[in-house]
Amino acid sequence: MITLGAIKAATGHEAVTRYLEEVVLPGSDWNLVKVRRRTVRLEPPHAYWASYGVKLGRGELVYPEPDAEPVLEETAVPLAVEDAPAGDVSTAIEEADAELPQPSWTEERELRLIARGVFDPEHWSSYREKVGKALGGLGSDPMSGPARPALFDDTQHAIWFFPADPNLTSLHRAADPVEMLRLFRNHAPEVLEHPGRITEVKVELARYLPEIAAILRYDLETDPETSARTIYGKVQPFNRGAESHRVMTEIWKAAERSDGKLVVPRPLGYHPELGLYLQSSVAGKPISSDRTKPEFLPGVTHAAEALATLHESAIPTQKKLPLDREVSRLARTLDQFALVEPRAYFLLRELIAHLKDKLKGLPEEDWLPTHGDYKYDQLLHEDGNYSLIDFDFFALAENSFDLGKFCAYLVPSMPKSWEQSVAAEEGRKAFLNRYRELRPQASLQRFPIYETVNLAGRAMTLMWTQMRGWEQAAEALLVIGMERLKSRLP
């Protein structure tokens, strides 16, 4: 069994830098500019992932002006810190650093490097066999195109570069501008809003969850230019995109009937040979984690309206999200907490006991179609307008499933000031009040349980991401969960 310390050392910044300098870059004219760890993900006792942004440069060095100001590198803080979903542990806080202006190269590029370690030798043996079968036909040089992963038996870890992925075996094709140009030309009437000839496709990585999913941005250049369009594609394994397309088609119809209460991207097709689901882009940017910003409270109100619309939509789906599955997942996490944070272990153990006790005698709520991963950052805003995205977990669930999740993620895990906590509480009240105004008949007797389960789920996610200070944040969320479990609706 490989220890966590050994895995972290083998996949750490120093080891990755050495691998790049000694294995990847020799023989090329590219220079290593910077290696920055973006995310980590821990699933004890099975695996550990680390993702890196690798900046390269070549050509001539261009030096900054002598009086240039220091630069604070902007980082899009993902919800692993504030609000990552309990079942999505693929992200952790990105490191921001202020630094003096550095020389730049006339040509620069950035690669995404993934390192995955496997603790158990038997699991490693089966994993390396899977990787070989999945990507063995790719090349060996990541500088010139998709390359098969490098495997290290002594430390039981693998390294690969996007767009290769051991579980998303068609990702490198979906990220190929030439192949996608052919696809979009063959389906131009479906993807273009106005007639035109697609002349070029630019592909950009929007989001990547290694071995889970990737979201790609496609900028379609056309003749005439007025027909140009940006669309998004999601690559998932196991033909999941087919269901995504079916569900989004029904949600789009419901949105068209909602008088603006629900605004969603338009589905543009599913291509099974690539595992690629396509949809239109929507204007705006995600609501940030700053609860005091002017768009936050109106966004929360819109979220209540959108969820009420979904709950009334009667969209059919075979997928269900039962409460006992959520509670069982927390129970399975207990042993993991015992390995890394005993205090959180005891808090979670007590919380689970109270959850099970409170469930006794509580009747089920109405089962309704629902988003399944409802959080404030799933809302995009622009000029006072809001759109809802990311329906990957759409399913049937009890009435309070998404209500509890949304409210649980309103709570800041590491508030920078008391104003953030106050604004979160105001948002919670506004969200619940607007929803109950639209659906006064809603059955919400299990709401405290769902909110508590998701607060505990956030603590679980913090443990997996291993960000600095996660122990205290996880304990705080578990304490808040106990308080919510014993409280009434506001």
Tab-separated table of C-alpha atoms in Angstrom:
chain	number	residue	atom	x	y	z
A	1	MET	CA	0.000	0.000	0.000
A	2	ILE	CA	1.383	3.411	-1.027
A	3	THR	CA	0.960	6.114	1.620
A	4	LEU	CA	-0.744	9.447	1.014
A	5	GLY	CA	2.550	11.199	1.723
A	6	ALA	CA	4.314	9.175	-0.962
A	7	ILE	CA	1.533	9.860	-3.476
A	8	LYS	CA	1.622	13.584	-2.732
A	9	ALA	CA	5.384	13.631	-3.189
A	10	ALA	CA	5.163	11.754	-6.504
A	11	THR	CA	2.443	14.061	-7.839
A	12	GLY	CA	3.613	17.278	-6.176
A	13	HIS	CA	4.904	20.493	-7.706
A	14	GLU	CA	8.575	19.520	-7.510
A	15	ALA	CA	8.049	16.081	-9.043
A	16	VAL	CA	5.860	17.442	-11.843
A	17	THR	CA	8.377	20.185	-12.645
A	18	ARG	CA	11.187	17.635	-12.790
A	19	TYR	CA	9.123	15.399	-15.086
A	20	LEU	CA	8.484	18.289	-17.452
A	21	GLU	CA	12.107	19.410	-17.521
A	22	GLU	CA	13.618	15.942	-17.858
A	23	VAL	CA	11.065	14.045	-19.949
A	24	VAL	CA	8.619	16.286	-21.801
A	25	LEU	CA	10.534	19.389	-22.897
A	26	PRO	CA	13.974	18.071	-23.969
A	27	GLY	CA	14.211	18.061	-27.749
A	28	SER	CA	11.625	20.828	-28.156
A	29	ASP	CA	12.150	24.578	-28.428
A	30	TRP	CA	9.678	25.283	-25.619
A	31	ASN	CA	10.777	26.687	-22.270
A	32	LEU	CA	9.070	26.049	-18.947
A	33	VAL	CA	7.694	29.338	-17.624
A	34	LYS	CA	5.513	28.286	-14.720
A	35	VAL	CA	3.863	25.281	-13.106
A	36	ARG	CA	0.804	26.080	-11.008
A	37	ARG	CA	-1.272	23.576	-9.112
A	38	ARG	CA	-4.935	24.193	-9.868
A	39	THR	CA	-6.856	21.540	-7.981
A	40	VAL	CA	-6.486	18.453	-5.835
A	41	ARG	CA	-8.932	15.675	-5.086
A	42	LEU	CA	-8.653	12.890	-2.532
A	43	GLU	CA	-10.828	9.788	-2.353
A	44	PRO	CA	-9.416	7.732	0.525
A	45	PRO	CA	-8.478	4.948	0.510
A	46	HIS	CA	-8.536	4.653	-3.286
A	47	ALA	CA	-7.038	7.514	-5.268
A	48	TYR	CA	-5.605	11.027	-5.335
A	49	TRP	CA	-5.625	13.530	-8.203
A	50	ALA	CA	-3.681	16.747	-8.754
A	51	SER	CA	-4.231	19.099	-11.689
A	52	TYR	CA	-1.633	21.601	-12.915
A	53	GLY	CA	-1.534	24.484	-15.339
A	54	VAL	CA	1.768	24.355	-17.241
A	55	LYS	CA	2.804	27.586	-18.947
A	56	LEU	CA	5.368	27.320	-21.756
A	57	GLY	CA	7.089	29.905	-23.926
A	58	ARG	CA	9.362	30.158	-26.943
A	59	GLY	CA	10.742	32.755	-29.314
A	60	GLU	CA	12.154	35.937	-27.825
A	61	LEU	CA	11.860	37.270	-24.312
A	62	VAL	CA	9.968	40.540	-23.898
A	63	TYR	CA	10.833	42.411	-20.720
A	64	PRO	CA	8.268	44.482	-18.766
A	65	GLU	CA	8.510	48.202	-18.212
A	66	PRO	CA	10.656	49.113	-15.177
A	67	ASP	CA	7.744	50.749	-13.348
A	68	ALA	CA	5.173	48.019	-14.035
A	69	GLU	CA	2.887	47.232	-11.105
A	70	PRO	CA	2.853	43.819	-9.392
A	71	VAL	CA	0.238	41.500	-10.812
A	72	LEU	CA	-2.273	39.535	-8.761
A	73	GLU	CA	-3.077	36.463	-10.747
A	74	GLU	CA	-6.843	36.144	-10.964
A	75	THR	CA	-8.221	32.799	-9.944
A	76	ALA	CA	-11.724	31.585	-10.481
A	77	VAL	CA	-12.434	30.143	-7.055
A	78	PRO	CA	-14.415	26.981	-7.694
A	79	LEU	CA	-17.065	25.725	-5.400
A	80	ALA	CA	-14.738	23.236	-3.782
A	81	VAL	CA	-13.932	26.028	-1.389
A	82	GLU	CA	-17.280	27.692	-0.970
A	83	ASP	CA	-19.882	25.457	-2.423
A	84	ALA	CA	-18.793	22.250	-4.134
A	85	PRO	CA	-21.586	19.668	-4.398
A	86	ALA	CA	-21.339	16.701	-2.075
A	87	GLY	CA	-21.077	14.291	-4.984
A	88	ASP	CA	-18.657	16.385	-6.994
A	89	VAL	CA	-15.250	16.388	-5.324
A	90	SER	CA	-13.246	17.197	-8.379
A	91	THR	CA	-12.191	20.710	-7.499
A	92	ALA	CA	-10.175	22.513	-4.850
A	93	ILE	CA	-9.134	26.110	-4.363
A	94	GLU	CA	-6.732	27.464	-6.934
A	95	GLU	CA	-3.662	29.133	-5.529
A	96	ALA	CA	-3.383	32.876	-6.187
A	97	ASP	CA	-0.086	34.635	-5.888
A	98	ALA	CA	0.989	38.234	-6.303
A	99	GLU	CA	4.270	38.542	-8.144
A	100	LEU	CA	6.392	41.133	-9.866
A	101	PRO	CA	5.950	41.406	-13.648
A	102	GLN	CA	8.035	38.749	-15.374
A	103	PRO	CA	9.514	38.616	-18.870
A	104	SER	CA	7.214	36.984	-21.397
A	105	TRP	CA	7.900	35.025	-24.546
A	106	THR	CA	6.671	36.107	-27.953
A	107	GLU	CA	4.777	32.797	-28.169
A	108	GLU	CA	3.213	31.153	-25.142
A	109	ARG	CA	0.878	28.232	-24.532
A	110	GLU	CA	-0.609	26.467	-21.526
A	111	LEU	CA	-1.037	22.754	-21.002
A	112	ARG	CA	-3.244	21.016	-18.457
A	113	LEU	CA	-1.403	18.207	-16.674
A	114	ILE	CA	-3.154	15.617	-14.511
A	115	ALA	CA	-1.424	13.322	-12.033
A	116	ARG	CA	-3.367	10.476	-10.439
A	117	GLY	CA	-2.053	8.220	-7.703
A	118	VAL	CA	-3.553	4.881	-6.651
A	119	PHE	CA	-2.931	3.597	-3.120
A	120	ASP	CA	-3.665	-0.124	-3.374
A	121	PRO	CA	-1.327	-2.285	-5.542
A	122	GLU	CA	-4.187	-4.424	-6.877
A	123	HIS	CA	-6.188	-1.364	-7.844
A	124	TRP	CA	-3.104	0.069	-9.510
A	125	SER	CA	-2.626	-3.090	-11.553
A	126	SER	CA	-6.190	-2.985	-12.883
A	127	TYR	CA	-6.043	0.769	-13.419
A	128	ARG	CA	-2.839	0.691	-15.484
A	129	GLU	CA	-4.358	-2.098	-17.607
A	130	LYS	CA	-7.454	0.034	-18.190
A	131	VAL	CA	-5.329	3.029	-19.163
A	132	GLY	CA	-3.307	0.967	-21.604
A	133	LYS	CA	-6.415	-0.357	-23.334
A	134	ALA	CA	-8.114	3.034	-23.445
A	135	LEU	CA	-5.295	5.245	-24.704
A	136	GLY	CA	-2.499	2.910	-25.781
A	137	GLY	CA	-3.022	3.896	-29.412
A	138	LEU	CA	-2.158	7.550	-28.846
A	139	GLY	CA	1.283	9.040	-29.407
A	140	SER	CA	3.985	9.535	-26.807
A	141	ASP	CA	4.705	13.266	-27.172
A	142	PRO	CA	2.158	15.588	-25.503
A	143	MET	CA	3.826	18.569	-27.170
A	144	SER	CA	2.671	17.459	-30.602
A	145	GLY	CA	-0.800	16.089	-29.878
A	146	PRO	CA	-2.853	13.807	-27.634
A	147	ALA	CA	-0.507	11.383	-25.883
A	148	ARG	CA	-0.967	8.239	-23.848
A	149	PRO	CA	-0.396	8.611	-20.094
A	150	ALA	CA	2.990	7.981	-18.527
A	151	LEU	CA	2.811	5.203	-15.918
A	152	PHE	CA	5.074	4.901	-12.865
A	153	ASP	CA	4.831	1.510	-11.179
A	154	ASP	CA	7.159	2.252	-8.270
A	155	THR	CA	4.993	5.115	-7.020
A	156	GLN	CA	1.712	3.858	-8.529
A	157	HIS	CA	0.792	7.044	-10.342
A	158	ALA	CA	-0.016	8.152	-13.861
A	159	ILE	CA	0.483	11.483	-15.625
A	160	TRP	CA	-1.422	12.676	-18.665
A	161	PHE	CA	-2.197	15.893	-20.497
A	162	PHE	CA	-5.564	17.177	-21.667
A	163	PRO	CA	-7.160	16.294	-24.081
A	164	ALA	CA	-6.161	12.683	-23.379
A	165	ASP	CA	-8.199	11.128	-20.566
A	166	PRO	CA	-8.355	7.459	-19.485
A	167	ASN	CA	-12.110	7.551	-18.862
A	168	LEU	CA	-13.163	10.124	-21.475
A	169	THR	CA	-11.640	8.287	-24.389
A	170	SER	CA	-13.281	10.466	-27.063
A	171	LEU	CA	-12.276	13.767	-25.447
A	172	HIS	CA	-9.225	14.277	-27.658
A	173	ARG	CA	-11.458	14.027	-30.721
A	174	ALA	CA	-14.032	16.470	-29.346
A	175	ALA	CA	-11.169	18.910	-28.672
A	176	ASP	CA	-9.756	18.603	-32.204
A	177	PRO	CA	-10.629	21.745	-34.240
A	178	VAL	CA	-10.350	19.879	-37.554
A	179	GLU	CA	-12.701	17.066	-36.573
A	180	MET	CA	-15.144	19.495	-34.985
A	181	LEU	CA	-15.141	21.687	-38.095
A	182	ARG	CA	-16.315	18.684	-40.113
A	183	LEU	CA	-18.977	17.859	-37.539
A	184	PHE	CA	-20.353	21.390	-37.319
A	185	ARG	CA	-20.409	21.798	-41.098
A	186	ASN	CA	-22.452	18.597	-41.357
A	187	HIS	CA	-24.891	19.951	-38.758
A	188	ALA	CA	-24.819	23.654	-39.610
A	189	PRO	CA	-28.626	24.093	-39.717
A	190	GLU	CA	-28.844	22.749	-36.164
A	191	VAL	CA	-26.053	24.814	-34.609
A	192	LEU	CA	-26.296	28.144	-36.458
A	193	GLU	CA	-29.070	30.621	-35.756
A	194	HIS	CA	-28.608	32.304	-39.149
A	195	PRO	CA	-27.519	30.839	-42.513
A	196	GLY	CA	-23.792	30.850	-43.139
A	197	ARG	CA	-20.744	28.751	-43.940
A	198	ILE	CA	-18.611	27.680	-40.992
A	199	THR	CA	-15.006	28.561	-41.855
A	200	GLU	CA	-13.172	27.771	-38.625
A	201	VAL	CA	-13.770	26.305	-35.179
A	202	LYS	CA	-11.750	27.449	-32.187
A	203	VAL	CA	-11.805	25.095	-29.203
A	204	GLU	CA	-11.202	26.221	-25.639
A	205	LEU	CA	-11.346	24.193	-22.446
A	206	ALA	CA	-14.005	25.688	-20.179
A	207	ARG	CA	-13.966	23.137	-17.365
A	208	TYR	CA	-12.303	19.800	-16.826
A	209	LEU	CA	-13.025	17.235	-14.144
A	210	PRO	CA	-10.479	14.486	-14.865
A	211	GLU	CA	-12.073	11.132	-15.668
A	212	ILE	CA	-15.554	12.561	-15.005
A	213	ALA	CA	-16.473	15.222	-17.584
A	214	ALA	CA	-15.129	18.068	-19.682
A	215	ILE	CA	-16.882	21.189	-20.940
A	216	LEU	CA	-15.546	22.674	-24.162
A	217	ARG	CA	-16.243	26.065	-25.666
A	218	TYR	CA	-16.576	26.171	-29.449
A	219	ASP	CA	-16.291	29.515	-31.240
A	220	LEU	CA	-17.706	29.069	-34.729
A	221	GLU	CA	-16.389	31.576	-37.270
A	222	THR	CA	-18.572	31.965	-40.326
A	223	ASP	CA	-19.069	33.646	-43.655
A	224	PRO	CA	-20.888	35.987	-43.306
A	225	GLU	CA	-19.460	37.013	-39.933
A	226	THR	CA	-22.928	37.861	-38.606
A	227	SER	CA	-23.715	34.133	-38.380
A	228	ALA	CA	-20.806	33.431	-35.993
A	229	ARG	CA	-21.782	31.722	-32.780
A	230	THR	CA	-20.398	30.327	-29.538
A	231	ILE	CA	-21.726	27.017	-28.279
A	232	TYR	CA	-20.695	24.621	-25.526
A	233	GLY	CA	-20.172	20.891	-25.533
A	234	LYS	CA	-19.906	18.413	-22.693
A	235	VAL	CA	-18.081	15.101	-22.969
A	236	GLN	CA	-19.222	12.408	-20.529
A	237	PRO	CA	-18.713	8.642	-20.339
A	238	PHE	CA	-21.296	5.863	-20.642
A	239	ASN	CA	-23.585	7.644	-23.130
A	240	ARG	CA	-24.837	10.031	-20.433
A	241	GLY	CA	-25.129	12.832	-22.965
A	242	ALA	CA	-28.124	11.152	-24.611
A	243	GLU	CA	-30.195	11.563	-21.461
A	244	SER	CA	-28.850	15.104	-21.018
A	245	HIS	CA	-30.149	16.005	-24.464
A	246	ARG	CA	-33.570	14.465	-23.872
A	247	VAL	CA	-33.992	16.153	-20.504
A	248	MET	CA	-32.787	19.548	-21.730
A	249	THR	CA	-35.212	19.431	-24.642
A	250	GLU	CA	-38.093	19.049	-22.171
A	251	ILE	CA	-36.696	21.706	-19.826
A	252	TRP	CA	-36.318	24.095	-22.765
A	253	LYS	CA	-40.006	23.633	-23.572
A	254	ALA	CA	-40.943	24.314	-19.937
A	255	ALA	CA	-38.777	27.438	-19.942
A	256	GLU	CA	-40.524	28.734	-23.054
A	257	ARG	CA	-43.835	28.552	-21.165
A	258	SER	CA	-42.560	30.123	-17.924
A	259	ASP	CA	-42.819	33.865	-18.721
A	260	GLY	CA	-39.147	34.353	-17.892
A	261	LYS	CA	-39.112	32.547	-14.558
A	262	LEU	CA	-36.897	29.844	-16.055
A	263	VAL	CA	-34.219	30.641	-18.653
A	264	VAL	CA	-31.918	27.828	-19.818
A	265	PRO	CA	-29.481	27.066	-22.675
A	266	ARG	CA	-31.027	25.605	-25.799
A	267	PRO	CA	-30.068	21.969	-26.570
A	268	LEU	CA	-28.345	21.593	-29.951
A	269	GLY	CA	-27.867	17.855	-30.269
A	270	TYR	CA	-26.045	14.790	-29.036
A	271	HIS	CA	-23.285	12.968	-30.911
A	272	PRO	CA	-22.833	9.470	-29.442
A	273	GLU	CA	-19.613	8.693	-31.324
A	274	LEU	CA	-17.966	11.451	-29.269
A	275	GLY	CA	-20.100	11.240	-26.134
A	276	LEU	CA	-20.709	14.931	-26.836
A	277	TYR	CA	-23.801	16.887	-25.858
A	278	LEU	CA	-24.096	20.377	-27.384
A	279	GLN	CA	-26.034	23.396	-26.180
A	280	SER	CA	-26.204	27.114	-26.861
A	281	SER	CA	-24.287	29.638	-24.814
A	282	VAL	CA	-26.187	31.958	-22.495
A	283	ALA	CA	-25.211	35.480	-21.607
A	284	GLY	CA	-23.670	36.324	-18.277
A	285	LYS	CA	-21.272	35.037	-15.670
A	286	PRO	CA	-21.877	32.925	-12.555
A	287	ILE	CA	-23.006	34.613	-9.373
A	288	SER	CA	-19.903	34.929	-7.230
A	289	SER	CA	-19.432	33.762	-3.658
A	290	ASP	CA	-19.613	37.358	-2.387
A	291	ARG	CA	-23.062	37.323	-0.788
A	292	THR	CA	-23.045	41.130	-0.410
A	293	LYS	CA	-22.877	41.900	-4.143
A	294	PRO	CA	-25.983	43.591	-5.590
A	295	GLU	CA	-26.818	40.706	-7.924
A	296	PHE	CA	-26.815	38.067	-5.183
A	297	LEU	CA	-30.185	38.644	-3.495
A	298	PRO	CA	-32.151	39.139	-6.765
A	299	GLY	CA	-30.428	36.018	-8.069
A	300	VAL	CA	-31.601	34.034	-5.067
A	301	THR	CA	-35.159	35.199	-5.702
A	302	HIS	CA	-34.901	34.161	-9.347
A	303	ALA	CA	-33.561	30.789	-8.200
A	304	ALA	CA	-36.762	30.237	-6.224
A	305	GLU	CA	-38.862	31.072	-9.295
A	306	ALA	CA	-36.836	28.774	-11.546
A	307	LEU	CA	-37.053	25.882	-9.098
A	308	ALA	CA	-40.794	26.336	-8.647
A	309	THR	CA	-41.153	26.186	-12.445
A	310	LEU	CA	-39.171	22.947	-12.608
A	311	HIS	CA	-41.220	21.439	-9.805
A	312	GLU	CA	-44.437	22.188	-11.718
A	313	SER	CA	-43.099	20.967	-15.082
A	314	ALA	CA	-44.014	17.249	-14.786
A	315	ILE	CA	-40.978	16.344	-16.928
A	316	PRO	CA	-40.579	12.534	-16.919
A	317	THR	CA	-37.316	10.884	-15.907
A	318	GLN	CA	-36.331	7.453	-14.620
A	319	LYS	CA	-33.580	8.776	-12.364
A	320	LYS	CA	-34.408	9.185	-8.668
A	321	LEU	CA	-32.559	10.803	-5.758
A	322	PRO	CA	-33.799	9.120	-2.565
A	323	LEU	CA	-32.954	10.576	0.820
A	324	ASP	CA	-31.682	7.298	2.262
A	325	ARG	CA	-28.960	7.249	-0.385
A	326	GLU	CA	-27.740	10.659	0.780
A	327	VAL	CA	-27.684	9.585	4.424
A	328	SER	CA	-25.942	6.305	3.569
A	329	ARG	CA	-23.242	8.179	1.683
A	330	LEU	CA	-22.528	10.247	4.776
A	331	ALA	CA	-22.327	7.078	6.859
A	332	ARG	CA	-19.819	5.572	4.430
A	333	THR	CA	-17.676	8.688	4.803
A	334	LEU	CA	-17.304	8.212	8.540
A	335	ASP	CA	-14.307	5.906	8.197
A	336	GLN	CA	-12.584	8.406	5.918
A	337	PHE	CA	-13.014	11.182	8.476
A	338	ALA	CA	-11.638	8.866	11.152
A	339	LEU	CA	-8.443	8.527	9.105
A	340	VAL	CA	-7.798	12.242	8.632
A	341	GLU	CA	-9.789	14.311	11.175
A	342	PRO	CA	-11.035	12.604	14.372
A	343	ARG	CA	-12.948	15.640	15.687
A	344	ALA	CA	-15.001	15.899	12.513
A	345	TYR	CA	-15.532	12.142	12.708
A	346	PHE	CA	-17.232	12.399	16.105
A	347	LEU	CA	-19.341	15.387	14.997
A	348	LEU	CA	-20.501	13.594	11.862
A	349	ARG	CA	-21.237	10.376	13.742
A	350	GLU	CA	-23.491	12.248	16.166
A	351	LEU	CA	-25.157	14.161	13.338
A	352	ILE	CA	-25.984	10.982	11.424
A	353	ALA	CA	-27.550	9.468	14.543
A	354	HIS	CA	-29.781	12.537	14.971
A	355	LEU	CA	-30.693	12.487	11.264
A	356	LYS	CA	-31.842	8.888	11.428
A	357	ASP	CA	-33.780	9.538	14.610
A	358	LYS	CA	-35.579	12.562	13.149
A	359	LEU	CA	-36.519	10.624	10.026
A	360	LYS	CA	-38.586	8.171	12.060
A	361	GLY	CA	-42.255	8.900	11.607
A	362	LEU	CA	-41.739	11.682	9.037
A	363	PRO	CA	-43.809	10.961	5.925
A	364	GLU	CA	-42.302	11.307	2.467
A	365	GLU	CA	-42.808	14.535	0.564
A	366	ASP	CA	-44.127	14.838	-2.987
A	367	TRP	CA	-41.725	13.509	-5.632
A	368	LEU	CA	-41.059	16.137	-8.300
A	369	PRO	CA	-38.705	16.757	-11.243
A	370	THR	CA	-35.810	18.812	-9.932
A	371	HIS	CA	-32.391	20.212	-10.852
A	372	GLY	CA	-30.467	17.837	-8.593
A	373	ASP	CA	-27.423	20.055	-7.973
A	374	TYR	CA	-29.000	23.367	-7.089
A	375	LYS	CA	-26.587	26.068	-5.941
A	376	TYR	CA	-26.307	29.798	-6.479
A	377	ASP	CA	-23.339	29.493	-8.847
A	378	GLN	CA	-25.553	27.582	-11.308
A	379	LEU	CA	-27.113	30.957	-12.096
A	380	LEU	CA	-25.592	33.268	-14.700
A	381	HIS	CA	-26.387	36.969	-14.512
A	382	GLU	CA	-26.131	39.896	-16.907
A	383	ASP	CA	-27.913	43.257	-16.746
A	384	GLY	CA	-30.402	42.001	-14.185
A	385	ASN	CA	-31.270	38.865	-16.150
A	386	TYR	CA	-30.598	35.350	-14.852
A	387	SER	CA	-30.155	31.970	-16.538
A	388	LEU	CA	-29.909	28.491	-15.027
A	389	ILE	CA	-27.313	25.944	-16.181
A	390	ASP	CA	-25.891	22.465	-15.403
A	391	PHE	CA	-28.765	19.979	-15.372
A	392	ASP	CA	-26.560	16.884	-15.278
A	393	PHE	CA	-28.185	15.614	-12.077
A	394	PHE	CA	-31.784	16.278	-13.136
A	395	ALA	CA	-34.018	13.653	-11.534
A	396	LEU	CA	-37.112	12.974	-9.478
A	397	ALA	CA	-36.686	13.813	-5.808
A	398	GLU	CA	-38.686	14.890	-2.814
A	399	ASN	CA	-39.888	18.481	-2.757
A	400	SER	CA	-37.184	19.636	-0.309
A	401	PHE	CA	-34.223	18.016	-2.079
A	402	ASP	CA	-33.046	21.089	-3.990
A	403	LEU	CA	-34.495	23.547	-1.498
A	404	GLY	CA	-32.293	22.066	1.200
A	405	LYS	CA	-29.261	21.885	-1.055
A	406	PHE	CA	-29.578	25.492	-2.212
A	407	CYS	CA	-29.900	26.790	1.349
A	408	ALA	CA	-26.999	24.643	2.557
A	409	TYR	CA	-24.716	26.147	-0.075
A	410	LEU	CA	-25.720	29.686	0.823
A	411	VAL	CA	-23.748	29.277	4.063
A	412	PRO	CA	-20.141	30.483	3.528
A	413	SER	CA	-17.616	27.868	4.594
A	414	MET	CA	-14.929	30.446	5.380
A	415	PRO	CA	-16.661	33.838	5.657
A	416	LYS	CA	-14.339	36.805	5.255
A	417	SER	CA	-16.593	39.004	7.377
A	418	TRP	CA	-19.780	38.889	9.416
A	419	GLU	CA	-21.555	40.688	6.573
A	420	GLN	CA	-21.179	37.555	4.429
A	421	SER	CA	-22.963	35.409	6.995
A	422	VAL	CA	-25.743	37.971	7.466
A	423	ALA	CA	-26.248	38.261	3.697
A	424	ALA	CA	-26.388	34.472	3.413
A	425	GLU	CA	-29.127	34.304	6.048
A	426	GLU	CA	-31.098	37.047	4.282
A	427	GLY	CA	-30.745	35.154	1.015
A	428	ARG	CA	-32.003	31.964	2.634
A	429	LYS	CA	-35.140	33.703	3.907
A	430	ALA	CA	-35.792	35.414	0.568
A	431	PHE	CA	-35.360	32.142	-1.335
A	432	LEU	CA	-37.726	30.151	0.869
A	433	ASN	CA	-40.316	32.931	1.087
A	434	ARG	CA	-40.483	33.372	-2.698
A	435	TYR	CA	-40.716	29.636	-3.299
A	436	ARG	CA	-43.537	29.198	-0.773
A	437	GLU	CA	-45.319	32.179	-2.283
A	438	LEU	CA	-45.323	30.440	-5.673
A	439	ARG	CA	-46.068	26.961	-4.286
A	440	PRO	CA	-47.985	27.366	-1.007
A	441	GLN	CA	-49.115	23.742	-1.203
A	442	ALA	CA	-45.531	22.404	-1.162
A	443	SER	CA	-44.802	19.609	1.303
A	444	LEU	CA	-41.646	20.611	3.190
A	445	GLN	CA	-41.674	18.539	6.368
A	446	ARG	CA	-38.276	17.044	5.519
A	447	PHE	CA	-36.595	20.350	4.648
A	448	PRO	CA	-34.418	20.508	7.829
A	449	ILE	CA	-33.117	17.025	7.079
A	450	TYR	CA	-32.189	17.844	3.491
A	451	GLU	CA	-30.476	21.081	4.495
A	452	THR	CA	-28.501	19.268	7.191
A	453	VAL	CA	-27.503	16.425	4.868
A	454	ASN	CA	-26.071	18.923	2.407
A	455	LEU	CA	-24.198	20.875	5.064
A	456	ALA	CA	-22.614	17.586	6.117
A	457	GLY	CA	-21.951	16.806	2.463
A	458	ARG	CA	-20.033	20.052	2.141
A	459	ALA	CA	-17.903	19.046	5.120
A	460	MET	CA	-17.228	15.762	3.340
A	461	THR	CA	-16.165	17.632	0.200
A	462	LEU	CA	-13.783	19.839	2.153
A	463	MET	CA	-12.116	16.712	3.509
A	464	TRP	CA	-11.667	15.366	-0.018
A	465	THR	CA	-10.217	18.588	-1.416
A	466	GLN	CA	-7.593	18.902	1.334
A	467	MET	CA	-7.477	22.698	1.073
A	468	ARG	CA	-5.731	24.681	3.773
A	469	GLY	CA	-7.896	25.104	6.862
A	470	TRP	CA	-10.430	22.509	5.760
A	471	GLU	CA	-10.570	20.882	9.195
A	472	GLN	CA	-12.008	23.933	10.974
A	473	ALA	CA	-14.369	24.730	8.108
A	474	ALA	CA	-15.713	21.162	8.041
A	475	GLU	CA	-16.313	21.157	11.784
A	476	ALA	CA	-18.165	24.491	11.554
A	477	LEU	CA	-20.468	23.170	8.822
A	478	LEU	CA	-21.270	20.085	10.882
A	479	VAL	CA	-22.146	22.246	13.891
A	480	ILE	CA	-24.394	24.447	11.730
A	481	GLY	CA	-25.995	21.281	10.373
A	482	MET	CA	-26.926	20.166	13.864
A	483	GLU	CA	-28.473	23.585	14.541
A	484	ARG	CA	-30.471	23.505	11.287
A	485	LEU	CA	-31.735	20.021	12.052
A	486	LYS	CA	-33.366	21.291	15.225
A	487	SER	CA	-34.695	24.563	13.760
A	488	ARG	CA	-37.945	25.460	12.045
A	489	LEU	CA	-38.291	27.055	8.642
A	490	PRO	CA	-37.752	30.838	8.761
